């Protein structure tokens, strides 16, 4: 069964450094998402991406965050200057149609630790 | 504000019993609901979904019930197995949004 893959599985970085989290969505999916989950808390929406542009974003997704689909298969999340509170699991997801009509399929996440 | 929430943070059951996980939602405009299962160290895994024009949907060993009158969603797991132990999230699509909003999660513990 096709799946969403994410790399790395764990990223440790120092406060103020830039990180790039990578994702390969399911190949025939058209909608892409990033969510995050702080330990023991809810899965929170960050951003959605369709047709090479951001379609929706949350309050969490401020100017420190950006997304890109550089080559037609990868989907990346960049955090420009990490803060301690950015430590969380970051999940990439994709869906065949809009999230209003089809379920999201998630990767296994990247654990980001900011020290 | 309106939100999705769960009644019970932890549910413990014996192997072979049926499990019922509940979810309350407050946005009456929500029209699409999804249940996800999250095992330790993994991402949320789609289990089953239901649209607001239905009140019941069945899958393999799972049933989702939707009661729009009281804004309540439940996930029933038949003959619960140790492999069902996980955190279960309900998610809703508020009307006008294409983005699922997750509830807090219920931890299901299955004792052999």
Coordinates of N, CA and C in Angstrom, one line a residue:
Chain A
X1 N 0.8 -1.2 0.0 CA 0.0 0.0 0.0 C 0.9 1.2 0.0
X2 N 0.6 2.2 -0.9 CA 1.4 3.4 -0.9 C 1.3 4.1 0.4
X3 N 2.5 4.8 0.8 CA 2.5 5.5 2.0 C 3.3 6.8 1.9
X4 N 3.0 7.7 2.9 CA 3.8 8.9 3.0 C 5.1 8.6 3.8
X5 N 6.2 9.1 3.2 CA 7.5 8.9 3.9 C 8.1 10.2 4.4
X6 N 8.7 10.2 5.5 CA 9.3 11.4 6.1 C 10.7 11.1 6.5
X7 N 11.5 12.1 6.3 CA 12.9 12.1 6.7 C 13.4 13.4 7.3
X8 N 14.3 13.4 8.2 CA 14.7 12.3 9.0 C 13.6 11.9 10.0
X9 N 13.8 10.8 10.7 CA 12.9 10.4 11.8 C 13.1 11.2 13.0
X10 N 14.3 11.7 13.2 CA 14.6 12.5 14.4 C 15.7 13.5 14.0
X11 N 15.4 14.8 14.4 CA 16.3 15.9 14.1 C 16.5 16.6 15.4
X12 N 17.8 16.8 15.7 CA 18.2 17.6 16.9 C 18.9 18.8 16.3
X13 N 18.5 20.0 16.8 CA 19.1 21.2 16.4 C 19.2 22.2 17.5
X14 N 20.1 23.2 17.3 CA 20.2 24.2 18.4 C 19.3 25.4 18.0
X15 N 18.8 26.0 19.1 CA 18.0 27.2 19.0 C 18.6 28.2 18.0
X16 N 17.8 28.7 17.1 CA 18.2 29.7 16.2 C 18.7 29.1 14.8
X17 N 18.9 27.8 14.8 CA 19.3 27.2 13.5 C 18.1 26.9 12.6
X18 N 18.4 26.8 11.4 CA 17.4 26.4 10.4 C 17.3 24.9 10.2
X19 N 16.0 24.4 10.1 CA 15.9 23.0 9.8 C 14.9 22.8 8.6
X20 N 15.1 21.8 7.9 CA 14.3 21.4 6.8 C 13.8 20.0 7.0
X21 N 12.5 19.8 7.1 CA 11.9 18.5 7.2 C 11.4 18.1 5.9
X22 N 11.6 16.8 5.5 CA 11.3 16.3 4.2 C 10.2 15.3 4.2
X23 N 9.4 15.3 3.1 CA 8.3 14.4 3.0 C 8.2 14.0 1.5
X24 N 7.8 12.7 1.3 CA 7.4 12.3 0.0 C 6.0 11.8 0.1
X25 N 5.0 12.6 -0.4 CA 3.6 12.2 -0.3 C 3.3 11.0 -1.2
X26 N 2.1 10.5 -1.1 CA 1.6 9.5 -2.0 C 1.5 10.0 -3.4
X27 N 2.0 9.2 -4.4 CA 2.3 9.8 -5.7 C 1.1 10.4 -6.4
X28 N -0.1 9.8 -6.3 CA -1.3 10.4 -7.0 C -2.1 11.4 -6.2
X29 N -1.6 11.8 -5.1 CA -2.3 12.7 -4.2 C -1.9 14.1 -4.7
X30 N -2.9 15.0 -4.5 CA -2.8 16.4 -5.0 C -2.7 17.4 -3.9
X31 N -3.1 17.0 -2.6 CA -3.2 18.0 -1.5 C -2.2 17.5 -0.5
X32 N -1.5 18.5 0.1 CA -0.4 18.2 1.0 C -0.5 19.0 2.3
X33 N -0.1 18.5 3.4 CA -0.3 19.1 4.7 C 0.9 18.9 5.6
X34 N 1.0 19.8 6.5 CA 1.9 19.6 7.6 C 1.1 19.9 8.9
X35 N 1.2 19.0 9.8 CA 0.7 19.1 11.2 C 1.8 18.9 12.2
X36 N 1.6 19.3 13.4 CA 2.5 19.0 14.4 C 1.8 18.5 15.7
X37 N 2.6 17.8 16.5 CA 2.0 17.3 17.7 C 3.1 17.5 18.8
X38 N 2.8 18.4 19.7 CA 3.6 18.5 20.9 C 3.3 17.3 21.8
X39 N 4.3 16.8 22.5 CA 4.2 15.6 23.3 C 2.9 15.5 24.1
X40 N 2.1 14.5 23.9 CA 0.9 14.4 24.7 C -0.3 15.3 24.4
X41 N -0.1 16.1 23.4 CA -1.2 17.0 23.0 C -1.8 16.7 21.7
X42 N -2.7 17.6 21.3 CA -3.4 17.4 20.1 C -2.6 17.5 18.8
X43 N -3.1 16.9 17.8 CA -2.4 17.0 16.5 C -3.0 18.4 15.9
X44 N -2.0 19.3 15.6 CA -2.4 20.7 15.2 C -2.0 20.9 13.8
X45 N -3.0 21.5 13.1 CA -2.8 21.9 11.7 C -1.8 23.0 11.6
X46 N -0.9 22.9 10.6 CA 0.0 24.0 10.3 C -0.3 24.7 9.0
X47 N -0.3 23.9 7.9 CA -0.4 24.4 6.6 C -0.9 23.4 5.6
X48 N -1.6 23.8 4.6 CA -2.0 22.9 3.5 C -1.5 23.5 2.2
X49 N -1.3 22.7 1.2 CA -0.6 23.1 -0.1 C -1.3 22.4 -1.2
X50 N -1.6 23.2 -2.2 CA -2.3 22.6 -3.4 C -1.9 23.4 -4.6
X51 N -1.6 22.7 -5.7 CA -1.3 23.4 -7.0 C -0.2 24.4 -6.8
X52 N 0.8 24.0 -6.1 CA 2.1 24.7 -5.9 C 1.9 26.0 -5.1
X53 N 0.9 26.1 -4.3 CA 0.8 27.2 -3.4 C 0.0 26.9 -2.1
X54 N 0.3 27.7 -1.1 CA -0.4 27.5 0.2 C -1.9 27.7 0.0
X55 N -2.7 26.8 0.5 CA -4.2 27.0 0.4 C -4.8 27.5 1.7
X56 N -4.3 26.9 2.8 CA -4.7 27.4 4.2 C -3.5 27.3 5.1
X57 N -3.5 28.1 6.1 CA -2.5 28.0 7.1 C -3.1 28.5 8.5
X58 N -2.5 28.0 9.5 CA -2.9 28.3 10.9 C -2.1 29.4 11.5
X59 N -2.5 29.9 12.6 CA -1.8 30.9 13.3 C -0.4 30.5 13.7
X60 N -0.2 29.2 13.9 CA 1.1 28.7 14.2 C 2.1 28.9 13.1
X61 N 1.6 28.9 11.9 CA 2.5 28.9 10.7 C 2.8 30.4 10.4
X62 N 3.8 30.9 11.2 CA 4.2 32.3 11.0 C 5.3 32.5 10.0
X63 N 5.9 33.6 10.1 CA 7.0 33.9 9.1 C 8.2 33.1 9.2
X64 N 8.3 32.4 10.3 CA 9.5 31.5 10.5 C 9.3 30.2 9.7
X65 N 8.1 29.9 9.2 CA 7.8 28.7 8.5 C 7.7 28.9 7.0
X66 N 8.1 27.9 6.3 CA 7.8 28.0 4.8 C 7.7 26.6 4.3
X67 N 7.0 26.4 3.2 CA 6.9 25.1 2.6 C 7.2 25.2 1.1
X68 N 7.6 24.1 0.6 CA 8.0 24.1 -0.8 C 7.8 22.7 -1.4
X69 N 7.5 22.6 -2.7 CA 7.5 21.4 -3.4 C 8.5 21.5 -4.5
X70 N 9.8 21.2 -4.2 CA 10.8 21.6 -5.1 C 10.9 20.9 -6.4
X71 N 10.4 19.6 -6.4 CA 10.8 18.8 -7.6 C 9.6 17.9 -8.0
X72 N 8.4 18.1 -7.6 CA 7.3 17.3 -8.0 C 7.1 16.0 -7.2
X73 N 8.0 15.7 -6.3 CA 7.8 14.5 -5.5 C 8.0 14.9 -4.0
X74 N 8.9 15.7 -3.7 CA 9.2 16.0 -2.3 C 8.3 17.2 -1.9
X75 N 8.1 17.3 -0.6 CA 7.3 18.4 0.0 C 8.1 18.7 1.3
X76 N 8.5 19.9 1.5 CA 9.4 20.3 2.6 C 8.8 21.3 3.5
X77 N 9.1 21.3 4.7 CA 8.8 22.3 5.7 C 10.1 22.8 6.3
X78 N 10.3 24.1 6.1 CA 11.5 24.8 6.7 C 11.1 25.7 7.8
X79 N 11.9 25.6 8.9 CA 11.8 26.5 10.0 C 13.1 27.3 10.0
X80 N 12.9 28.6 9.9 CA 14.1 29.4 9.6 C 15.0 29.6 10.8
X81 N 14.4 29.9 12.0 CA 15.2 30.1 13.2 C 14.4 29.4 14.3
X82 N 14.9 28.2 14.6 CA 14.1 27.4 15.5 C 14.1 27.9 17.0
X83 N 13.0 27.7 17.6 CA 12.8 28.1 19.0 C 12.6 26.8 19.9
X84 N 12.8 26.9 21.1 CA 12.6 25.7 22.0 C 11.2 25.2 21.9
X85 N 10.2 26.1 21.7 CA 8.9 25.6 21.6 C 8.5 25.0 20.3
X86 N 9.4 25.0 19.4 CA 9.2 24.3 18.1 C 9.4 22.8 18.3
X87 N 9.9 22.4 19.4 CA 10.2 20.9 19.6 C 8.8 20.2 19.6
X88 N 8.7 19.2 18.7 CA 7.4 18.5 18.5 C 7.6 17.4 17.5
X89 N 6.6 16.6 17.3 CA 6.5 15.7 16.2 C 5.9 16.5 15.0
X90 N 6.5 16.4 13.9 CA 5.9 17.1 12.7 C 5.5 16.0 11.7
X91 N 4.2 16.0 11.4 CA 3.7 15.0 10.5 C 3.3 15.7 9.1
X92 N 3.7 15.0 8.1 CA 3.3 15.3 6.8 C 2.1 14.5 6.4
X93 N 1.2 15.0 5.6 CA 0.1 14.2 5.2 C -0.3 14.6 3.7
X94 N -1.0 13.7 3.1 CA -1.4 14.0 1.7 C -2.8 13.4 1.5
X95 N -3.6 13.9 0.6 CA -4.9 13.4 0.3 C -5.1 13.5 -1.2
X96 N -6.0 12.6 -1.6 CA -6.2 12.5 -3.1 C -7.1 13.6 -3.5
X97 N -8.1 14.0 -2.7 CA -8.9 15.1 -3.0 C -8.8 16.0 -1.8
X98 N -9.7 17.1 -1.7 CA -9.6 18.0 -0.6 C -9.9 17.2 0.7
X99 N -9.3 17.8 1.8 CA -9.6 17.2 3.1 C -11.0 17.2 3.5
X100 N -11.8 17.8 2.7 CA -13.3 17.9 3.0 C -13.9 16.6 2.5
X101 N -13.3 15.9 1.6 CA -14.0 14.8 0.9 C -13.2 13.5 1.0
X102 N -11.9 13.6 1.4 CA -11.2 12.4 1.5 C -10.2 12.4 2.7
X103 N -9.9 11.3 3.3 CA -9.1 11.3 4.5 C -7.7 11.6 4.1
X104 N -7.0 12.2 5.1 CA -5.6 12.5 5.0 C -4.8 11.2 5.4
X105 N -3.7 11.0 4.7 CA -2.8 9.9 5.0 C -1.5 10.4 5.5
X106 N -1.1 10.0 6.7 CA 0.0 10.6 7.4 C 1.2 9.8 7.3
X107 N 2.4 10.5 7.3 CA 3.7 9.8 7.5 C 3.9 9.5 9.0
X108 N 5.0 8.9 9.3 CA 5.3 8.5 10.7 C 6.0 9.6 11.4
X109 N 6.2 10.8 10.8 CA 6.7 11.9 11.5 C 8.2 12.1 11.6
X110 N 8.5 13.3 11.9 CA 9.9 13.7 12.3 C 9.8 14.3 13.7
X111 N 10.6 13.7 14.6 CA 10.7 14.3 15.9 C 11.7 15.4 15.9
X112 N 11.3 16.6 16.1 CA 12.3 17.7 16.2 C 12.5 18.1 17.6
X113 N 13.8 18.1 18.0 CA 14.2 18.5 19.3 C 15.1 19.7 19.2
X114 N 14.7 20.8 19.8 CA 15.4 22.1 19.7 C 16.1 22.3 21.1
X115 N 17.4 22.4 21.1 CA 18.1 22.5 22.4 C 18.7 23.9 22.6
Chain B
X1 N -14.5 29.3 21.7 CA -14.6 28.9 20.3 C -15.2 27.5 20.2
X2 N -15.5 27.1 19.0 CA -16.0 25.7 18.8 C -14.8 24.8 18.7
X3 N -15.1 23.5 19.1 CA -13.9 22.6 19.1 C -14.4 21.2 19.1
X4 N -13.5 20.3 18.9 CA -13.8 18.9 19.0 C -13.2 18.4 20.3
X5 N -13.9 17.6 21.0 CA -13.3 17.1 22.3 C -13.7 15.7 22.5
X6 N -13.1 15.0 23.5 CA -13.3 13.6 23.8 C -13.8 13.5 25.3
X7 N -14.7 12.6 25.5 CA -15.2 12.4 26.9 C -14.2 11.7 27.8
X8 N -13.5 10.7 27.3 CA -12.6 9.9 28.2 C -11.2 9.9 27.7
X9 N -10.2 10.3 28.4 CA -8.9 10.3 28.0 C -8.3 8.9 27.9
X10 N -8.7 7.9 28.7 CA -8.2 6.6 28.8 C -9.3 5.6 28.9
X11 N -9.3 4.5 28.1 CA -10.2 3.5 28.1 C -9.5 2.1 28.2
X12 N -9.8 1.4 29.3 CA -9.2 0.1 29.4 C -10.2 -1.0 29.2
X13 N -9.9 -2.0 28.4 CA -10.8 -3.1 28.1 C -10.0 -4.4 28.1
X14 N -10.8 -5.5 28.2 CA -10.2 -6.8 28.1 C -10.3 -7.3 26.7
X15 N -9.3 -8.0 26.3 CA -9.2 -8.6 25.0 C -10.5 -9.4 24.7
X16 N -11.1 -9.1 23.5 CA -12.3 -9.8 23.2 C -13.6 -9.0 23.4
X17 N -13.5 -8.0 24.3 CA -14.6 -7.1 24.6 C -14.8 -6.2 23.4
X18 N -16.0 -5.6 23.4 CA -16.2 -4.5 22.5 C -15.8 -3.1 23.1
X19 N -15.2 -2.3 22.3 CA -14.8 -0.9 22.8 C -15.7 0.1 22.2
X20 N -16.0 1.2 23.0 CA -16.7 2.3 22.4 C -15.9 3.6 22.8
X21 N -15.5 4.3 21.8 CA -14.7 5.6 22.1 C -15.6 6.7 21.6
X22 N -15.8 7.7 22.4 CA -16.7 8.8 22.2 C -16.0 10.1 21.9
X23 N -16.8 10.9 21.1 CA -16.2 12.2 20.7 C -17.4 13.2 20.6
X24 N -17.2 14.3 21.2 CA -18.3 15.4 21.1 C -17.7 16.5 20.2
X25 N -18.6 17.0 19.4 CA -18.2 18.2 18.6 C -19.2 19.3 18.8
X26 N -18.8 20.5 18.6 CA -19.7 21.6 18.9 C -20.0 22.4 17.6
X27 N -19.3 22.1 16.5 CA -19.6 22.9 15.3 C -20.7 22.2 14.5
X28 N -21.9 22.8 14.5 CA -23.0 22.1 13.8 C -22.9 22.2 12.3
X29 N -21.9 23.0 11.8 CA -21.7 23.0 10.4 C -20.7 22.0 9.9
X30 N -20.2 21.2 10.8 CA -19.2 20.2 10.4 C -20.0 19.1 9.6
X31 N -19.4 18.7 8.5 CA -20.1 17.8 7.6 C -19.3 16.5 7.2
X32 N -18.1 16.4 7.8 CA -17.3 15.2 7.5 C -16.5 14.9 8.7
X33 N -16.4 13.6 9.1 CA -15.8 13.2 10.3 C -14.9 12.0 10.0
X34 N -13.8 12.0 10.7 CA -12.8 10.9 10.5 C -12.3 10.4 11.8
X35 N -12.1 9.1 11.9 CA -11.4 8.5 13.0 C -10.0 8.1 12.6
X36 N -9.0 8.4 13.5 CA -7.7 8.0 13.3 C -7.2 7.2 14.4
X37 N -6.3 6.3 14.2 CA -5.6 5.5 15.2 C -4.1 5.9 15.2
X38 N -3.5 6.2 16.3 CA -2.1 6.5 16.4 C -1.4 5.6 17.4
X39 N -0.6 4.7 16.8 CA 0.3 3.9 17.6 C 1.5 4.6 18.0
X40 N 2.1 4.1 19.1 CA 3.3 4.8 19.6 C 4.4 4.9 18.6
X41 N 4.9 6.1 18.4 CA 6.0 6.4 17.4 C 5.6 6.4 16.0
X42 N 4.3 6.4 15.7 CA 3.8 6.5 14.3 C 2.8 7.6 14.1
X43 N 2.5 7.9 12.9 CA 1.6 8.9 12.5 C 0.2 8.4 12.6
X44 N -0.8 9.4 12.6 CA -2.2 8.9 12.7 C -2.5 8.1 11.4
X45 N -3.3 7.0 11.7 CA -3.6 6.1 10.6 C -5.1 6.2 10.4
X46 N -5.6 6.4 9.2 CA -7.0 6.5 8.9 C -7.7 5.2 9.2
X47 N -8.8 5.3 9.9 CA -9.6 4.1 10.2 C -10.9 4.0 9.4
X48 N -11.7 5.1 9.6 CA -13.0 5.1 9.0 C -13.5 6.6 9.0
X49 N -14.3 6.9 8.0 CA -14.9 8.2 8.0 C -16.4 8.2 7.8
X50 N -17.1 9.3 8.0 CA -18.5 9.4 7.8 C -18.9 10.8 7.4
X51 N -19.9 10.9 6.5 CA -20.4 12.2 6.2 C -21.6 12.5 7.0
X52 N -22.0 13.8 7.0 CA -23.1 14.2 7.9 C -24.5 13.7 7.3
X53 N -24.5 13.2 6.1 CA -25.8 12.7 5.6 C -26.0 11.3 6.0
X54 N -25.1 10.7 6.8 CA -25.2 9.3 7.3 C -25.2 9.4 8.8
X55 N -25.8 8.3 9.4 CA -25.7 8.2 10.9 C -24.9 6.9 11.3
X56 N -24.6 6.1 10.4 CA -23.8 4.9 10.7 C -23.0 4.5 9.5
X57 N -21.8 4.0 9.8 CA -21.0 3.4 8.7 C -20.2 2.3 9.4
X58 N -20.1 1.2 8.6 CA -19.3 0.0 9.2 C -18.1 -0.3 8.3
X59 N -17.1 -0.7 9.0 CA -15.9 -1.2 8.4 C -15.6 -2.6 8.9
X60 N -14.3 -3.0 8.8 CA -14.0 -4.3 9.3 C -13.8 -4.1 10.8
X61 N -14.6 -4.7 11.6 CA -14.6 -4.7 13.0 C -14.8 -3.3 13.6
X62 N -15.0 -2.3 12.8 CA -15.3 -1.0 13.4 C -16.6 -0.4 12.8
X63 N -17.2 0.4 13.7 CA -18.5 1.0 13.3 C -18.4 2.5 13.8
X64 N -18.8 3.4 13.0 CA -18.8 4.8 13.4 C -20.3 5.2 13.4
X65 N -20.7 5.8 14.5 CA -22.1 6.3 14.7 C -22.0 7.8 14.8
X66 N -22.9 8.5 14.1 CA -23.0 9.9 14.2 C -24.4 10.4 14.6
X67 N -24.4 11.1 15.7 CA -25.7 11.6 16.2 C -25.6 13.2 16.1
X68 N -26.2 13.7 15.0 CA -26.1 15.1 14.8 C -27.0 15.9 15.7
X69 N -28.0 15.3 16.3 CA -28.9 16.0 17.2 C -28.1 16.5 18.5
X70 N -27.3 15.6 19.0 CA -26.5 15.9 20.2 C -25.0 16.1 19.8
X71 N -24.7 16.2 18.6 CA -23.3 16.5 18.1 C -22.3 15.5 18.8
X72 N -22.6 14.2 18.5 CA -21.8 13.1 19.1 C -21.4 12.1 18.1
X73 N -20.2 11.7 18.2 CA -19.6 10.7 17.3 C -19.0 9.6 18.1
X74 N -19.2 8.3 17.7 CA -18.5 7.3 18.5 C -17.9 6.3 17.5
X75 N -16.9 5.6 18.0 CA -16.2 4.6 17.3 C -16.3 3.3 18.1
X76 N -16.9 2.3 17.5 CA -17.1 1.0 18.1 C -16.1 0.0 17.5
X77 N -15.4 -0.7 18.4 CA -14.4 -1.7 17.9 C -14.9 -3.0 18.4
X78 N -15.2 -4.0 17.6 CA -15.7 -5.3 18.0 C -14.6 -6.2 18.3
X79 N -14.7 -7.0 19.3 CA -13.7 -8.1 19.6 C -12.3 -7.4 19.7
X80 N -12.2 -6.5 20.6 CA -10.9 -5.7 20.7 C -9.7 -6.6 20.9
X81 N -8.7 -6.3 20.2 CA -7.4 -7.1 20.3 C -6.3 -6.3 20.8
X82 N -5.3 -6.9 21.4 CA -4.1 -6.1 21.9 C -3.5 -5.2 20.9
X83 N -3.6 -5.5 19.6 CA -3.1 -4.7 18.5 C -3.9 -3.4 18.3
X84 N -5.1 -3.4 19.0 CA -5.9 -2.2 18.9 C -5.5 -1.1 19.9
X85 N -4.6 -1.5 20.8 CA -4.1 -0.5 21.8 C -3.4 0.6 21.1
X86 N -3.9 1.9 21.3 CA -3.4 3.0 20.6 C -4.1 4.2 21.1
X87 N -3.8 5.4 20.6 CA -4.6 6.6 20.9 C -5.5 6.8 19.7
X88 N -6.7 7.1 19.9 CA -7.7 7.3 18.9 C -8.2 8.7 18.9
X89 N -8.1 9.3 17.7 CA -8.5 10.7 17.5 C -9.7 10.8 16.6
X90 N -10.7 11.6 17.0 CA -11.7 12.0 16.0 C -11.3 13.3 15.4
X91 N -11.6 13.5 14.2 CA -11.4 14.8 13.5 C -12.6 15.2 12.7
X92 N -12.8 16.5 12.6 CA -14.0 17.0 11.9 C -13.5 18.0 10.9
X93 N -14.3 18.2 9.9 CA -14.2 19.2 8.9 C -15.3 20.3 9.2
X94 N -14.9 21.4 9.8 CA -15.9 22.4 10.0 C -16.4 22.9 8.7
X95 N -17.6 23.3 8.6 CA -18.2 23.8 7.4 C -17.4 25.0 6.9
X96 N -17.1 25.0 5.6 CA -16.3 26.1 5.0 C -14.8 25.8 5.0
X97 N -14.4 24.8 5.7 CA -13.0 24.5 5.8 C -12.7 23.2 5.1
X98 N -11.5 23.1 4.6 CA -11.1 21.8 3.9 C -10.1 21.1 4.8
X99 N -9.9 21.6 6.0 CA -8.8 21.1 6.9 C -9.4 20.4 8.1
X100 N -9.1 19.1 8.3 CA -9.6 18.4 9.5 C -9.0 19.0 10.7
X101 N -9.8 19.1 11.7 CA -9.4 19.6 13.1 C -9.5 18.4 14.0
X102 N -8.4 18.1 14.7 CA -8.3 16.9 15.6 C -8.8 17.2 17.0
X103 N -9.5 16.2 17.6 CA -9.8 16.3 19.0 C -8.6 15.9 19.8
X104 N -8.8 15.8 21.1 CA -7.7 15.6 22.0 C -7.1 14.1 22.0
X105 N -7.9 13.2 21.8 CA -7.4 11.8 21.7 C -7.9 11.0 22.9
X106 N -8.2 9.7 22.7 CA -8.4 8.7 23.8 C -7.5 7.6 23.7
X107 N -6.8 7.3 24.8 CA -5.9 6.1 24.8 C -6.7 4.9 25.1
X108 N -6.6 3.9 24.2 CA -7.3 2.6 24.4 C -6.2 1.6 24.8
X109 N -6.4 1.0 26.0 CA -5.5 0.0 26.5 C -6.3 -1.4 26.5
X110 N -5.7 -2.3 25.8 CA -6.4 -3.7 25.7 C -5.6 -4.6 26.6
X111 N -6.2 -5.2 27.5 CA -5.5 -6.2 28.4 C -5.7 -7.6 27.9
X112 N -4.7 -8.4 27.8 CA -4.8 -9.8 27.3 C -5.5 -10.7 28.3

